[in-house]
Amino acid sequence: MKPMLIRGGRVVDPSQDHDGVADLLIVDGKIEAQGKKLSAPDGAETIDAKGKVVAPGLVDIHVHLREPGREDAETVASGAMAAAAGGFTSVCAMPNTDPVTDNQAAVGFIVKQGAAAGGARVYPIGATSLGQAGKQLSEFGEMVAAGAVAVSDDGHPIVSSQLMRTALEYARSFGIPVAEHCEDPYLFQGGAMHEGTVSTQLGLKGIPAAAEEIMVARNILLAGLTGGHVHLCHMSTRESVNLIRRGKERGVNVTAEAAPHHFVLTHEACRGYDTNAKMNPPLREPEDVEAVRAGLADGTLDAIATDHAPHHYELKEREFDDAPFGVIGLETALGLGLTQLVDTGVLTLAQLIRCMSSEPARIFHLPAGTLRKGSSADVVVFDPDARWVVDPARFLSKSRNTPFTGWELRGRVERTIVGGVTVFSGAKG
Amino acid sequence: MTAPSLGKDLLGLEPLTAEQIRLILDTAEPFKEVSERAIKKVPALRGKTIVNLFFEASTRTRISFEFAEKRLSADTVNVAASGSSVQKGENLVDTARNLEAMRIDMVVMRHPSSGAAKFLAERIPSNVINGGDGTHEHPTQALLDMLTVRDRLNRIEGLKVCICGDILHSRVARSNIWGLLKLGAEVSVCGPQSLMPRGIEQLGVTVFRRIEEAIEWADVLNVLRLQLERMQAGYIPSVREYYRVFGVTLERLEKAPRDLLILHPGPMNRGVEIDSRVADGPHSVILHQVTNGVAVRMAVLYLLAGGQPGLAEAAKGSGREADE
């Protein structure tokens, strides 16, 4: 492995509160040094990063890679490459595969596919309950030993408060978070989009904000009861953000994430029955978008996670009621963050990088999200000024289901480095 | 000045202008007479192929469209597909492409999913007429309702129309709200709060919680059918109580400060949303609605097929010559 010297970039590393022009030296796959005018060792590859941002590789703690089960929509390999193209060096794969990733063999399969992918690192999340059926806990210990970093029944919210309580308690033994998709199935029942004025006009069955908030409140209370770490996925409503803020003030072990589509789009995007605007939780109201943004700004929401949910095009080419929920996000997340959060003054560039690297790594205990000396050389180099237009045909993901087709975004990934190896190299600057 | 046209499709009343809605109602006038003849046929759509694609059970809408098509001399095929397209195994895109491959001119579609008509219209070059999509719109029903009101009260503008019942699940309510508001009526809705969609007042309607208040306010009541499955789904406790609290009864109407016109899109649940004495009474125009349904649908078919508004009379006239 050749050493690598990344010269003259703006090194933004929130884990060390560093933001300034510097060189970054990588030797043997690890960060060797950071500083001014470093000299390149013999045989080193030198990268001119003048005018570029050099940051810890991005970390996405919520992706769906569809393997095993729906390899037509995505595989671990294609997902890992899409992640790399988006500047991510670590992703956490949700277990709602077919069969469900609910045992150590299945977890080991994801690890093996991830290692062979040659893209971003892939960390499996094991199912909280067997078959994600919400009845009996999976073997957390065995799955953690095989490489799982968290448990979740994402996509199949845990209805039983008793099971959720037990999961939070049991997960403490292994120091892992229980990541939960908050949704009351009785209030959700048959819903297709946010319940509000747009659903009324379109005649689509609504999903009230309370369907999420009730479970957010329950899960925070159970985390308080058990001392377990609950991680709340893709928060979409203003009251959810308020509940988490109050929970954190009380010292509850709760963390939460926001998805780019929830800080960018509102339920207005569903007009015209665009199935690429159909996701769960649904796109909400402008006040909710503002609350999610404010939650990211004040740290109530710890991390940005894409909820990358690939679907084969024919499944989205349907009546709105029949189309599946979900959009892909790995290859647009950074651009949306820069354009919609940094350019609007919601976050500084360093705060955005923090929400997309060091914070998600911290809450899921991943060895990532830092450029500290001695850490694994997972690095992204992007041109913050390059503007590009979202064209799904160019995605490395196998799927095309994005609501952002044709959007002009700022910030193009030029190079993604995992363990000192370039896994993605974009347009030459 | 160019005459207004409807464009390729009729998907709902929300996208139409007041001028376009009036065009349809005015075009329906000369077609009313066709159904009163001994030989009920004009040649306006001769040679056109129309598919009536019904993914949901329907008797009167389908028959009404079929009469309208036949009286305009179109060739028609009825496709009744039970259940949703997904249950059927073939998706709607494929169904559409297959129809298109048979070189059809128009599709009338009823479908249980909101937005299905728009979905189809965007994928085939034929004219698409929405015969009811989910809980979204049922434009021809609202058009025939408005034509009936206009026949009896000579205007729409300035009238107070209350739509009563299950607003949440009603495409008829939504289409009527759009159409009536565009033509200058005042519109209100009345029904149990559990069957009232979120934010309905932002469409520009008043919400009455009590049927007595609605009756006191309105010139016209459009009484919606209460689907009995709403009770099983838990939206209301019982049909009995619904009638007691929300039923349009003779006793309630007798207290009204003025005579009310009573509409119902059918089929009626007598003794649930409407009292038989009201349905069969002198102010009920329920059968007049059914008659007007054929004329309105003839007008829509004629206009979408490219018929000139001003020539509807002439198209009809030439038919008469051929018939006589």
XYZ file of N, CA and C in Angstrom, chain A residues 195-197 200-204 272-273 317-319 321-322, chain B residues 85-86 111 113-115 119 123 135-136 174 197-198 202-203:
90
model
N -50.783 12.973 7.105
C -52.173 13.417 7.215
C -52.202 14.930 7.374
N -52.791 15.599 6.406
C -52.844 17.062 6.435
C -53.643 17.563 5.257
N -53.454 18.812 4.932
C -54.272 19.400 3.870
C -54.000 18.753 2.511
N -55.733 15.418 2.249
C -57.174 15.673 2.080
C -57.495 15.979 0.626
N -56.669 16.794 -0.004
C -56.935 17.149 -1.403
C -56.686 15.976 -2.345
N -55.657 15.209 -2.061
C -55.315 14.111 -2.964
C -56.184 12.882 -2.717
N -56.896 12.890 -1.600
C -57.718 11.720 -1.292
C -56.885 10.509 -0.915
N -55.715 10.764 -0.325
C -54.867 9.645 0.119
C -54.998 9.509 1.631
N -49.446 15.451 -7.415
C -49.145 14.794 -8.678
C -48.890 13.314 -8.478
N -49.058 12.860 -7.232
C -48.917 11.426 -6.907
C -47.548 10.882 -7.303
N -43.321 2.427 -10.187
C -44.114 2.810 -11.354
C -45.529 2.252 -11.173
N -46.196 2.791 -10.159
C -47.492 2.248 -9.760
C -48.374 3.343 -9.205
N -49.626 2.958 -8.937
C -50.505 3.853 -8.220
C -49.868 4.165 -6.869
N -50.960 4.413 -3.852
C -51.312 3.497 -2.755
C -50.492 2.214 -2.797
N -50.190 1.740 -3.999
C -49.550 0.432 -4.138
C -48.028 0.498 -4.178
N -55.405 -3.656 -9.218
C -54.581 -4.186 -10.293
C -53.517 -5.123 -9.752
N -53.071 -4.811 -8.524
C -52.029 -5.646 -7.946
C -52.547 -7.050 -7.662
N -61.231 3.378 -10.390
C -60.141 2.653 -9.749
C -60.131 2.954 -8.252
N -57.646 3.346 -6.271
C -56.525 4.149 -5.783
C -56.648 5.601 -6.239
N -56.511 6.507 -5.300
C -56.490 7.930 -5.644
C -55.300 8.191 -6.566
N -55.532 8.980 -7.596
C -54.436 9.305 -8.521
C -54.305 8.336 -9.684
N -52.373 8.788 -13.321
C -51.311 7.822 -13.637
C -51.507 7.268 -15.040
N -49.604 8.087 -19.190
C -48.896 6.995 -19.861
C -49.492 6.552 -21.177
N -60.447 8.011 -3.146
C -61.215 9.037 -2.442
C -60.803 10.417 -2.956
N -60.389 10.465 -4.208
C -59.872 11.711 -4.775
C -60.936 12.530 -5.484
N -65.266 15.854 -2.759
C -64.127 16.661 -3.213
C -64.410 17.304 -4.572
N -62.221 15.074 6.891
C -60.771 15.059 6.642
C -60.067 16.276 7.236
N -58.832 16.064 7.606
C -58.002 17.104 8.210
C -57.846 18.289 7.270
N -59.589 24.455 4.784
C -58.623 25.208 3.969
C -58.915 25.119 2.474
N -59.834 24.252 2.097
C -60.288 24.238 0.712
C -61.278 25.377 0.452
